[in-house]
């Protein structure tokens, strides 16, 4: 391969690997926010007010149809205008968390919709409270069909973390950019970043598929 | 500065950025659709080598980030003697990336056409190519159009990353205006709204129209 | 399959009274399940043979292997004197290649339980599809041929409708016209009335009766309509576990079944009705 420099590779690899830890951390934190906020967004769509539901839906649509990179810029640069200065990490976690919450809320919604109407009626006939109905009856049944989508977005959020480099979150892409700027060598850092991403996302995707299959078998769905 | 003043002063730049974004989206979409079709069919080929080539393409482009791919194509490919103009690098990266996702839609749709359709076409003694082209693909098209609608929105959003290699698209203009004026809410907010309008009132309705049009054409409406 | 077993089969069937369809020691397995068990079955030119039997007896597999939708594991099927599943390499039979299969398939037409009309084409387009794209007919010729056949099955007035607008019985009649438009020598009917509402079964069986009385087609039919089978068949074969348990004229088989399994099956069917 064209002047691939192995010595250089070994020099930058530790730096890239330590940045990978930040990438994984960013993906994990962002996903944690998205999982919880997504559920809130899904449940907010089930209120009795059609106007409220429609507004929540439109906000979700807005988040889903605008670029993450622009949302990251918006959060990072607009907050100071209102007197709140966010660190790159906080701004990054917030924007990626909200972005994926919008996607996950759709996954949950599909899951909740897949619970048969009879289950709600049975819960009502047992005089369960709404909260109990959700947490004891509906969500446990809505979860398995949501798992595939949730897994896909976990891999998705991981692959979107490089976007956080634009506001200086010191993740993998940011490290590769810095190396490129310092050494004027791009072949090794960018190729290594690609390989590291593949090395993580392919096994993760396979693991998620395996987990899904295991879950389905465990619940007697297949 | 009022928002009105902001628009009258920077409206032209925002508009030109929007235009670049739309053109980029259309070209990248054409590339993504063609590649998705080719790779999707290749993944169903009886030939193992052909299948593997397509699978490697799909796994690489789905397994890494678009930003990594974009930088690689723009900064690393020139080292191999392929220097691409930034606009070209932009639509190629977006097209290849979304094409990989699209190929899965193509493959899934083809596989979901009822098995009986294959058998009926075989019973009419149609060749493999005829079966695919005349019987299976038209039906698969109808099945895959709705998910393609979502993919087109993803594609529009993906084009925003080309701002990072200095293609003067909407995101790039917003960023430039922001750094010269510090009017972050106005510049980024306006750009966000434009993306939303393009997605919600241009792309989504056109895809819906296309779905209805195809459904009517195929007698299913 | 070994070359020895190939060698025992003739390269082609010759002489007087060559059957239109001939299964010679045909075995078909799905995994460890034997669906056709060294089956021998001949159908003469112009003959209408109905296959009956319990589910899993291999009756549909006979039609599917004949249409080459399923491959066989052993034996040879001949159509019109020529091997279908195999071809001659000059001295012995070897498994057929795609080219040979396409040549042989042109002799056979098939109608399915669930019609399988192409949903994106009108009734007329469904019928023209094969003649234009496979037989290479001009659009004009194909249209004339298809319109005539649609008239024959009583669907001329619906020729511009898509399948989604047609009832099951209407779809099945179009499917019959579509298969006939290819001018096959052998027609296969695989439970063509099983998916239909009772009140429209007659319109499909009516078309098949017309075919039997007016055309000299060789036909194989799998059906659960015992009355219909008795009316129109030249011969009825009762299948059990991948073999022919008993066969004869409709009157022999339905009127005076010899084998105990045949009797049990027929009385079970009668009770169900």
PDB file of C-alpha atoms in Angstrom, chain C:
ATOM      1  CA  UNK C   1     -27.344 -40.062  -7.889  1.00  0.00           C
ATOM      2  CA  UNK C   2     -24.702 -42.303  -9.424  1.00  0.00           C
ATOM      3  CA  UNK C   3     -23.953 -42.841 -13.076  1.00  0.00           C
ATOM      4  CA  UNK C   4     -25.132 -46.426 -12.836  1.00  0.00           C
ATOM      5  CA  UNK C   5     -28.666 -45.349 -12.055  1.00  0.00           C
ATOM      6  CA  UNK C   6     -28.535 -42.878 -14.919  1.00  0.00           C
ATOM      7  CA  UNK C   7     -27.464 -45.605 -17.270  1.00  0.00           C
ATOM      8  CA  UNK C   8     -30.576 -47.631 -16.561  1.00  0.00           C
ATOM      9  CA  UNK C   9     -32.844 -44.885 -17.939  1.00  0.00           C
ATOM     10  CA  UNK C  10     -33.370 -44.468 -21.702  1.00  0.00           C
ATOM     11  CA  UNK C  11     -32.101 -41.249 -23.306  1.00  0.00           C
ATOM     12  CA  UNK C  12     -35.580 -40.737 -24.687  1.00  0.00           C
ATOM     13  CA  UNK C  13     -38.814 -42.686 -24.879  1.00  0.00           C
ATOM     14  CA  UNK C  14     -39.582 -44.072 -28.301  1.00  0.00           C
ATOM     15  CA  UNK C  15     -42.063 -46.296 -30.067  1.00  0.00           C
ATOM     16  CA  UNK C  16     -45.834 -46.306 -30.253  1.00  0.00           C
ATOM     17  CA  UNK C  17     -47.902 -44.959 -27.382  1.00  0.00           C
ATOM     18  CA  UNK C  18     -45.149 -42.939 -25.745  1.00  0.00           C
ATOM     19  CA  UNK C  19     -46.807 -41.334 -22.708  1.00  0.00           C
ATOM     20  CA  UNK C  20     -46.961 -37.536 -22.592  1.00  0.00           C
ATOM     21  CA  UNK C  21     -45.759 -37.584 -19.003  1.00  0.00           C
ATOM     22  CA  UNK C  22     -43.746 -40.340 -17.443  1.00  0.00           C
ATOM     23  CA  UNK C  23     -42.352 -40.508 -13.913  1.00  0.00           C
ATOM     24  CA  UNK C  24     -39.741 -43.276 -13.659  1.00  0.00           C
ATOM     25  CA  UNK C  25     -38.739 -44.286 -10.137  1.00  0.00           C
ATOM     26  CA  UNK C  26     -38.883 -40.668  -9.003  1.00  0.00           C
ATOM     27  CA  UNK C  27     -37.879 -39.960  -5.425  1.00  0.00           C
ATOM     28  CA  UNK C  28     -38.159 -36.577  -3.786  1.00  0.00           C
ATOM     29  CA  UNK C  29     -36.991 -35.926  -0.260  1.00  0.00           C
ATOM     30  CA  UNK C  30     -37.190 -32.881   1.978  1.00  0.00           C
ATOM     31  CA  UNK C  31     -34.419 -33.614   4.457  1.00  0.00           C
ATOM     32  CA  UNK C  32     -35.267 -37.032   5.855  1.00  0.00           C
ATOM     33  CA  UNK C  33     -38.907 -36.808   4.789  1.00  0.00           C
ATOM     34  CA  UNK C  34     -39.642 -38.853   1.670  1.00  0.00           C
ATOM     35  CA  UNK C  35     -42.351 -37.083  -0.324  1.00  0.00           C
ATOM     36  CA  UNK C  36     -42.216 -39.130  -3.517  1.00  0.00           C
ATOM     37  CA  UNK C  37     -41.079 -42.692  -3.030  1.00  0.00           C
ATOM     38  CA  UNK C  38     -39.738 -44.230  -6.232  1.00  0.00           C
ATOM     39  CA  UNK C  39     -42.895 -43.119  -8.028  1.00  0.00           C
ATOM     40  CA  UNK C  40     -43.891 -44.530 -11.403  1.00  0.00           C
ATOM     41  CA  UNK C  41     -46.678 -42.664 -13.166  1.00  0.00           C
ATOM     42  CA  UNK C  42     -47.574 -42.432 -16.853  1.00  0.00           C
ATOM     43  CA  UNK C  43     -50.089 -40.041 -18.357  1.00  0.00           C
ATOM     44  CA  UNK C  44     -51.116 -40.569 -21.970  1.00  0.00           C
ATOM     45  CA  UNK C  45     -51.543 -37.757 -24.461  1.00  0.00           C
ATOM     46  CA  UNK C  46     -54.922 -36.124 -24.017  1.00  0.00           C
ATOM     47  CA  UNK C  47     -55.575 -37.918 -20.764  1.00  0.00           C
ATOM     48  CA  UNK C  48     -57.030 -36.183 -17.702  1.00  0.00           C
ATOM     49  CA  UNK C  49     -55.579 -37.654 -14.518  1.00  0.00           C
ATOM     50  CA  UNK C  50     -56.713 -36.511 -11.106  1.00  0.00           C
ATOM     51  CA  UNK C  51     -54.552 -37.104  -8.062  1.00  0.00           C
ATOM     52  CA  UNK C  52     -56.265 -37.417  -4.709  1.00  0.00           C
ATOM     53  CA  UNK C  53     -54.974 -38.373  -1.313  1.00  0.00           C
ATOM     54  CA  UNK C  54     -54.413 -37.198   2.247  1.00  0.00           C
ATOM     55  CA  UNK C  55     -52.216 -34.178   2.882  1.00  0.00           C
ATOM     56  CA  UNK C  56     -48.531 -35.027   2.805  1.00  0.00           C
ATOM     57  CA  UNK C  57     -49.103 -37.865   0.357  1.00  0.00           C
ATOM     58  CA  UNK C  58     -47.010 -36.100  -2.275  1.00  0.00           C
ATOM     59  CA  UNK C  59     -49.766 -35.166  -4.691  1.00  0.00           C
ATOM     60  CA  UNK C  60     -48.833 -31.500  -5.059  1.00  0.00           C
ATOM     61  CA  UNK C  61     -45.164 -32.489  -5.310  1.00  0.00           C
ATOM     62  CA  UNK C  62     -45.975 -34.452  -8.466  1.00  0.00           C
ATOM     63  CA  UNK C  63     -47.131 -31.228 -10.111  1.00  0.00           C
ATOM     64  CA  UNK C  64     -44.325 -29.099  -8.668  1.00  0.00           C
ATOM     65  CA  UNK C  65     -41.551 -31.430  -9.826  1.00  0.00           C
ATOM     66  CA  UNK C  66     -43.209 -31.626 -13.240  1.00  0.00           C
ATOM     67  CA  UNK C  67     -43.218 -27.819 -13.443  1.00  0.00           C
ATOM     68  CA  UNK C  68     -39.549 -27.915 -12.268  1.00  0.00           C
ATOM     69  CA  UNK C  69     -40.425 -25.763  -9.274  1.00  0.00           C
ATOM     70  CA  UNK C  70     -38.926 -28.503  -7.116  1.00  0.00           C
ATOM     71  CA  UNK C  71     -36.000 -30.700  -8.098  1.00  0.00           C
ATOM     72  CA  UNK C  72     -36.013 -34.466  -7.656  1.00  0.00           C
ATOM     73  CA  UNK C  73     -33.472 -36.612  -5.840  1.00  0.00           C
ATOM     74  CA  UNK C  74     -33.697 -39.767  -7.878  1.00  0.00           C
ATOM     75  CA  UNK C  75     -35.258 -41.165 -11.024  1.00  0.00           C
ATOM     76  CA  UNK C  76     -36.167 -39.370 -14.232  1.00  0.00           C
ATOM     77  CA  UNK C  77     -39.255 -37.513 -15.423  1.00  0.00           C
ATOM     78  CA  UNK C  78     -40.001 -37.605 -19.167  1.00  0.00           C
ATOM     79  CA  UNK C  79     -42.304 -35.214 -20.969  1.00  0.00           C
ATOM     80  CA  UNK C  80     -43.336 -35.839 -24.554  1.00  0.00           C
ATOM     81  CA  UNK C  81     -40.721 -38.602 -24.770  1.00  0.00           C
ATOM     82  CA  UNK C  82     -37.823 -36.397 -23.723  1.00  0.00           C
ATOM     83  CA  UNK C  83     -36.201 -36.302 -20.299  1.00  0.00           C
ATOM     84  CA  UNK C  84     -37.281 -33.213 -18.323  1.00  0.00           C
ATOM     85  CA  UNK C  85     -35.147 -33.367 -15.223  1.00  0.00           C
ATOM     86  CA  UNK C  86     -32.153 -34.637 -17.165  1.00  0.00           C
ATOM     87  CA  UNK C  87     -30.619 -34.354 -20.581  1.00  0.00           C
ATOM     88  CA  UNK C  88     -28.502 -36.573 -22.729  1.00  0.00           C
ATOM     89  CA  UNK C  89     -24.784 -35.972 -22.958  1.00  0.00           C
ATOM     90  CA  UNK C  90     -24.705 -38.356 -25.920  1.00  0.00           C
ATOM     91  CA  UNK C  91     -24.390 -41.618 -24.041  1.00  0.00           C
ATOM     92  CA  UNK C  92     -26.152 -41.137 -20.726  1.00  0.00           C
ATOM     93  CA  UNK C  93     -28.478 -38.826 -18.832  1.00  0.00           C
ATOM     94  CA  UNK C  94     -27.003 -36.000 -16.805  1.00  0.00           C
ATOM     95  CA  UNK C  95     -28.883 -33.410 -14.718  1.00  0.00           C
ATOM     96  CA  UNK C  96     -30.541 -30.819 -16.946  1.00  0.00           C
ATOM     97  CA  UNK C  97     -28.986 -27.392 -17.328  1.00  0.00           C
ATOM     98  CA  UNK C  98     -30.976 -24.154 -17.452  1.00  0.00           C
ATOM     99  CA  UNK C  99     -31.142 -24.175 -21.214  1.00  0.00           C
ATOM    100  CA  UNK C 100     -32.642 -27.649 -21.321  1.00  0.00           C
ATOM    101  CA  UNK C 101     -35.091 -26.770 -18.546  1.00  0.00           C
ATOM    102  CA  UNK C 102     -36.282 -23.707 -20.425  1.00  0.00           C
ATOM    103  CA  UNK C 103     -36.777 -25.737 -23.602  1.00  0.00           C
ATOM    104  CA  UNK C 104     -38.768 -28.397 -21.752  1.00  0.00           C
ATOM    105  CA  UNK C 105     -40.805 -26.007 -19.598  1.00  0.00           C
ATOM    106  CA  UNK C 106     -42.404 -24.598 -22.724  1.00  0.00           C
ATOM    107  CA  UNK C 107     -44.420 -27.814 -22.942  1.00  0.00           C
ATOM    108  CA  UNK C 108     -45.970 -27.366 -19.507  1.00  0.00           C
ATOM    109  CA  UNK C 109     -48.392 -24.879 -17.976  1.00  0.00           C
ATOM    110  CA  UNK C 110     -49.582 -24.624 -14.414  1.00  0.00           C
ATOM    111  CA  UNK C 111     -52.366 -23.071 -12.358  1.00  0.00           C
ATOM    112  CA  UNK C 112     -51.857 -22.512  -8.648  1.00  0.00           C
ATOM    113  CA  UNK C 113     -54.056 -22.706  -5.582  1.00  0.00           C
ATOM    114  CA  UNK C 114     -53.522 -18.996  -4.898  1.00  0.00           C
ATOM    115  CA  UNK C 115     -53.604 -17.937  -8.592  1.00  0.00           C
ATOM    116  CA  UNK C 116     -50.360 -15.912  -8.401  1.00  0.00           C
ATOM    117  CA  UNK C 117     -51.516 -13.399 -10.968  1.00  0.00           C
ATOM    118  CA  UNK C 118     -49.052 -10.549 -11.370  1.00  0.00           C
ATOM    119  CA  UNK C 119     -50.652  -7.753  -9.344  1.00  0.00           C
ATOM    120  CA  UNK C 120     -49.056  -4.931 -11.313  1.00  0.00           C
ATOM    121  CA  UNK C 121     -50.571  -6.075 -14.611  1.00  0.00           C
ATOM    122  CA  UNK C 122     -54.130  -6.128 -15.900  1.00  0.00           C
ATOM    123  CA  UNK C 123     -55.841  -9.414 -16.744  1.00  0.00           C
ATOM    124  CA  UNK C 124     -54.929  -8.957 -20.398  1.00  0.00           C
ATOM    125  CA  UNK C 125     -51.328  -7.987 -19.598  1.00  0.00           C
ATOM    126  CA  UNK C 126     -51.027 -11.073 -17.402  1.00  0.00           C
ATOM    127  CA  UNK C 127     -52.018 -13.230 -20.356  1.00  0.00           C
ATOM    128  CA  UNK C 128     -49.777 -11.386 -22.825  1.00  0.00           C
ATOM    129  CA  UNK C 129     -46.695 -11.416 -20.610  1.00  0.00           C
ATOM    130  CA  UNK C 130     -45.482 -14.902 -21.522  1.00  0.00           C
ATOM    131  CA  UNK C 131     -46.388 -14.876 -25.235  1.00  0.00           C
ATOM    132  CA  UNK C 132     -44.627 -11.544 -25.783  1.00  0.00           C
ATOM    133  CA  UNK C 133     -41.567 -11.968 -23.588  1.00  0.00           C
ATOM    134  CA  UNK C 134     -40.983 -15.712 -23.730  1.00  0.00           C
ATOM    135  CA  UNK C 135     -42.452 -16.866 -27.041  1.00  0.00           C
ATOM    136  CA  UNK C 136     -41.486 -13.654 -28.810  1.00  0.00           C
ATOM    137  CA  UNK C 137     -44.932 -13.051 -30.330  1.00  0.00           C
ATOM    138  CA  UNK C 138     -45.785  -9.581 -31.566  1.00  0.00           C
ATOM    139  CA  UNK C 139     -47.977  -7.556 -29.235  1.00  0.00           C
ATOM    140  CA  UNK C 140     -50.796  -7.797 -31.766  1.00  0.00           C
ATOM    141  CA  UNK C 141     -50.658 -11.581 -32.001  1.00  0.00           C
ATOM    142  CA  UNK C 142     -50.327 -11.940 -28.238  1.00  0.00           C
ATOM    143  CA  UNK C 143     -53.267  -9.629 -27.677  1.00  0.00           C
ATOM    144  CA  UNK C 144     -55.495 -11.558 -30.094  1.00  0.00           C
ATOM    145  CA  UNK C 145     -54.552 -14.854 -28.539  1.00  0.00           C
ATOM    146  CA  UNK C 146     -55.075 -13.526 -25.001  1.00  0.00           C
ATOM    147  CA  UNK C 147     -58.395 -11.879 -25.775  1.00  0.00           C
ATOM    148  CA  UNK C 148     -59.690 -15.082 -27.299  1.00  0.00           C
ATOM    149  CA  UNK C 149     -58.673 -17.052 -24.232  1.00  0.00           C
ATOM    150  CA  UNK C 150     -60.158 -14.479 -21.873  1.00  0.00           C
ATOM    151  CA  UNK C 151     -63.413 -14.812 -23.845  1.00  0.00           C
ATOM    152  CA  UNK C 152     -63.187 -18.578 -23.486  1.00  0.00           C
ATOM    153  CA  UNK C 153     -62.933 -18.302 -19.676  1.00  0.00           C
ATOM    154  CA  UNK C 154     -65.642 -15.619 -19.616  1.00  0.00           C
ATOM    155  CA  UNK C 155     -63.351 -12.790 -18.542  1.00  0.00           C
ATOM    156  CA  UNK C 156     -63.275 -10.683 -21.704  1.00  0.00           C
ATOM    157  CA  UNK C 157     -65.166  -7.815 -20.068  1.00  0.00           C
ATOM    158  CA  UNK C 158     -62.659  -7.643 -17.191  1.00  0.00           C
ATOM    159  CA  UNK C 159     -59.545  -7.749 -19.317  1.00  0.00           C
ATOM    160  CA  UNK C 160     -58.368  -4.258 -18.283  1.00  0.00           C
ATOM    161  CA  UNK C 161     -58.838  -4.839 -14.564  1.00  0.00           C
ATOM    162  CA  UNK C 162     -55.968  -5.462 -12.184  1.00  0.00           C
ATOM    163  CA  UNK C 163     -56.144  -8.661 -10.107  1.00  0.00           C
ATOM    164  CA  UNK C 164     -56.911  -6.701  -6.929  1.00  0.00           C
ATOM    165  CA  UNK C 165     -60.242  -5.741  -8.498  1.00  0.00           C
ATOM    166  CA  UNK C 166     -61.189  -9.339  -9.302  1.00  0.00           C
ATOM    167  CA  UNK C 167     -62.816 -12.007  -7.159  1.00  0.00           C
ATOM    168  CA  UNK C 168     -60.965 -15.250  -6.461  1.00  0.00           C
ATOM    169  CA  UNK C 169     -62.929 -17.143  -9.072  1.00  0.00           C
ATOM    170  CA  UNK C 170     -62.281 -14.450 -11.656  1.00  0.00           C
ATOM    171  CA  UNK C 171     -58.574 -14.388 -10.820  1.00  0.00           C
ATOM    172  CA  UNK C 172     -58.340 -18.142 -11.205  1.00  0.00           C
ATOM    173  CA  UNK C 173     -60.040 -18.007 -14.599  1.00  0.00           C
ATOM    174  CA  UNK C 174     -57.551 -15.369 -15.750  1.00  0.00           C
ATOM    175  CA  UNK C 175     -54.747 -17.581 -14.429  1.00  0.00           C
ATOM    176  CA  UNK C 176     -56.037 -20.459 -16.533  1.00  0.00           C
ATOM    177  CA  UNK C 177     -56.126 -18.206 -19.595  1.00  0.00           C
ATOM    178  CA  UNK C 178     -52.612 -17.002 -18.804  1.00  0.00           C
ATOM    179  CA  UNK C 179     -51.287 -20.558 -18.669  1.00  0.00           C
ATOM    180  CA  UNK C 180     -53.126 -21.578 -21.858  1.00  0.00           C
ATOM    181  CA  UNK C 181     -51.746 -18.568 -23.739  1.00  0.00           C
ATOM    182  CA  UNK C 182     -48.378 -20.342 -23.721  1.00  0.00           C
ATOM    183  CA  UNK C 183     -49.953 -23.257 -25.675  1.00  0.00           C
ATOM    184  CA  UNK C 184     -48.627 -25.957 -23.357  1.00  0.00           C
ATOM    185  CA  UNK C 185     -49.014 -29.639 -24.138  1.00  0.00           C
ATOM    186  CA  UNK C 186     -49.549 -30.476 -20.484  1.00  0.00           C
ATOM    187  CA  UNK C 187     -51.637 -28.468 -18.035  1.00  0.00           C
ATOM    188  CA  UNK C 188     -51.266 -28.797 -14.287  1.00  0.00           C
ATOM    189  CA  UNK C 189     -54.010 -27.729 -11.875  1.00  0.00           C
ATOM    190  CA  UNK C 190     -52.847 -27.555  -8.273  1.00  0.00           C
ATOM    191  CA  UNK C 191     -55.881 -27.349  -5.959  1.00  0.00           C
ATOM    192  CA  UNK C 192     -57.226 -24.531  -8.095  1.00  0.00           C
ATOM    193  CA  UNK C 193     -60.523 -24.377  -6.210  1.00  0.00           C
ATOM    194  CA  UNK C 194     -59.203 -24.760  -2.648  1.00  0.00           C
ATOM    195  CA  UNK C 195     -58.808 -21.042  -1.988  1.00  0.00           C
ATOM    196  CA  UNK C 196     -62.193 -20.116  -3.453  1.00  0.00           C
ATOM    197  CA  UNK C 197     -65.484 -19.342  -1.779  1.00  0.00           C
ATOM    198  CA  UNK C 198     -67.951 -22.196  -2.361  1.00  0.00           C
ATOM    199  CA  UNK C 199     -70.268 -20.135  -4.556  1.00  0.00           C
ATOM    200  CA  UNK C 200     -67.583 -19.360  -7.163  1.00  0.00           C
ATOM    201  CA  UNK C 201     -66.023 -22.831  -7.423  1.00  0.00           C
ATOM    202  CA  UNK C 202     -68.429 -23.658 -10.223  1.00  0.00           C
ATOM    203  CA  UNK C 203     -67.158 -20.924 -12.525  1.00  0.00           C
ATOM    204  CA  UNK C 204     -63.650 -22.390 -12.357  1.00  0.00           C
ATOM    205  CA  UNK C 205     -64.620 -26.051 -12.626  1.00  0.00           C
ATOM    206  CA  UNK C 206     -66.837 -25.025 -15.541  1.00  0.00           C
ATOM    207  CA  UNK C 207     -63.833 -23.702 -17.423  1.00  0.00           C
ATOM    208  CA  UNK C 208     -61.839 -26.870 -16.752  1.00  0.00           C
ATOM    209  CA  UNK C 209     -64.741 -29.035 -17.945  1.00  0.00           C
ATOM    210  CA  UNK C 210     -64.838 -27.004 -21.128  1.00  0.00           C
ATOM    211  CA  UNK C 211     -61.122 -27.584 -21.631  1.00  0.00           C
ATOM    212  CA  UNK C 212     -61.556 -31.318 -21.171  1.00  0.00           C
ATOM    213  CA  UNK C 213     -64.407 -31.562 -23.650  1.00  0.00           C
ATOM    214  CA  UNK C 214     -63.140 -29.173 -26.308  1.00  0.00           C
ATOM    215  CA  UNK C 215     -59.351 -29.562 -26.254  1.00  0.00           C
ATOM    216  CA  UNK C 216     -56.991 -32.454 -26.482  1.00  0.00           C
ATOM    217  CA  UNK C 217     -54.776 -31.257 -23.632  1.00  0.00           C
ATOM    218  CA  UNK C 218     -52.985 -33.628 -21.304  1.00  0.00           C
ATOM    219  CA  UNK C 219     -53.962 -32.642 -17.793  1.00  0.00           C
ATOM    220  CA  UNK C 220     -52.925 -33.447 -14.279  1.00  0.00           C
ATOM    221  CA  UNK C 221     -55.055 -32.153 -11.460  1.00  0.00           C
ATOM    222  CA  UNK C 222     -54.810 -32.224  -7.697  1.00  0.00           C
ATOM    223  CA  UNK C 223     -58.128 -31.508  -6.048  1.00  0.00           C
ATOM    224  CA  UNK C 224     -60.290 -32.062  -3.003  1.00  0.00           C
ATOM    225  CA  UNK C 225     -63.486 -31.803  -5.074  1.00  0.00           C
ATOM    226  CA  UNK C 226     -64.295 -35.496  -5.325  1.00  0.00           C
ATOM    227  CA  UNK C 227     -67.500 -34.965  -7.261  1.00  0.00           C
ATOM    228  CA  UNK C 228     -65.723 -32.847  -9.828  1.00  0.00           C
ATOM    229  CA  UNK C 229     -62.868 -35.340 -10.089  1.00  0.00           C
ATOM    230  CA  UNK C 230     -65.338 -38.145 -10.702  1.00  0.00           C
ATOM    231  CA  UNK C 231     -67.142 -36.182 -13.403  1.00  0.00           C
ATOM    232  CA  UNK C 232     -64.246 -35.180 -15.593  1.00  0.00           C
ATOM    233  CA  UNK C 233     -61.270 -37.478 -15.003  1.00  0.00           C
ATOM    234  CA  UNK C 234     -60.204 -40.292 -17.286  1.00  0.00           C
ATOM    235  CA  UNK C 235     -58.295 -41.766 -14.395  1.00  0.00           C
ATOM    236  CA  UNK C 236     -58.043 -41.083 -10.683  1.00  0.00           C
ATOM    237  CA  UNK C 237     -54.883 -41.878  -8.703  1.00  0.00           C
ATOM    238  CA  UNK C 238     -55.053 -42.255  -4.968  1.00  0.00           C
ATOM    239  CA  UNK C 239     -51.700 -41.259  -3.435  1.00  0.00           C
ATOM    240  CA  UNK C 240     -50.470 -42.481  -0.097  1.00  0.00           C
ATOM    241  CA  UNK C 241     -47.007 -41.773   1.320  1.00  0.00           C
ATOM    242  CA  UNK C 242     -45.455 -40.752  -1.965  1.00  0.00           C
ATOM    243  CA  UNK C 243     -46.717 -43.711  -3.955  1.00  0.00           C
ATOM    244  CA  UNK C 244     -49.811 -44.630  -5.920  1.00  0.00           C
ATOM    245  CA  UNK C 245     -51.842 -46.763  -3.554  1.00  0.00           C
ATOM    246  CA  UNK C 246     -54.615 -47.408  -6.046  1.00  0.00           C
ATOM    247  CA  UNK C 247     -55.779 -46.004  -9.365  1.00  0.00           C
ATOM    248  CA  UNK C 248     -58.442 -46.563 -11.955  1.00  0.00           C
ATOM    249  CA  UNK C 249     -61.369 -44.999 -13.755  1.00  0.00           C
ATOM    250  CA  UNK C 250     -63.424 -42.664 -11.569  1.00  0.00           C
ATOM    251  CA  UNK C 251     -66.173 -45.275 -11.329  1.00  0.00           C
ATOM    252  CA  UNK C 252     -63.748 -47.979 -10.270  1.00  0.00           C
ATOM    253  CA  UNK C 253     -61.969 -45.864  -7.691  1.00  0.00           C
ATOM    254  CA  UNK C 254     -64.917 -44.043  -6.219  1.00  0.00           C
ATOM    255  CA  UNK C 255     -67.504 -46.787  -6.806  1.00  0.00           C
ATOM    256  CA  UNK C 256     -65.522 -49.809  -5.798  1.00  0.00           C
ATOM    257  CA  UNK C 257     -62.225 -49.001  -4.061  1.00  0.00           C
ATOM    258  CA  UNK C 258     -60.168 -52.151  -3.498  1.00  0.00           C
ATOM    259  CA  UNK C 259     -57.618 -51.005  -0.950  1.00  0.00           C
ATOM    260  CA  UNK C 260     -58.474 -50.382   2.660  1.00  0.00           C
ATOM    261  CA  UNK C 261     -56.640 -47.027   2.801  1.00  0.00           C
ATOM    262  CA  UNK C 262     -58.559 -45.801  -0.215  1.00  0.00           C
ATOM    263  CA  UNK C 263     -61.822 -46.775   1.405  1.00  0.00           C
ATOM    264  CA  UNK C 264     -60.877 -45.056   4.658  1.00  0.00           C
ATOM    265  CA  UNK C 265     -59.842 -41.888   2.851  1.00  0.00           C
ATOM    266  CA  UNK C 266     -62.990 -41.752   0.736  1.00  0.00           C
ATOM    267  CA  UNK C 267     -65.324 -42.346   3.648  1.00  0.00           C
ATOM    268  CA  UNK C 268     -63.511 -39.708   5.721  1.00  0.00           C
ATOM    269  CA  UNK C 269     -63.898 -37.230   2.862  1.00  0.00           C
ATOM    270  CA  UNK C 270     -67.579 -38.074   2.454  1.00  0.00           C
ATOM    271  CA  UNK C 271     -68.236 -37.572   6.144  1.00  0.00           C
ATOM    272  CA  UNK C 272     -66.588 -34.174   6.023  1.00  0.00           C
ATOM    273  CA  UNK C 273     -68.994 -33.076   3.286  1.00  0.00           C
TER     274      UNK C 273
END
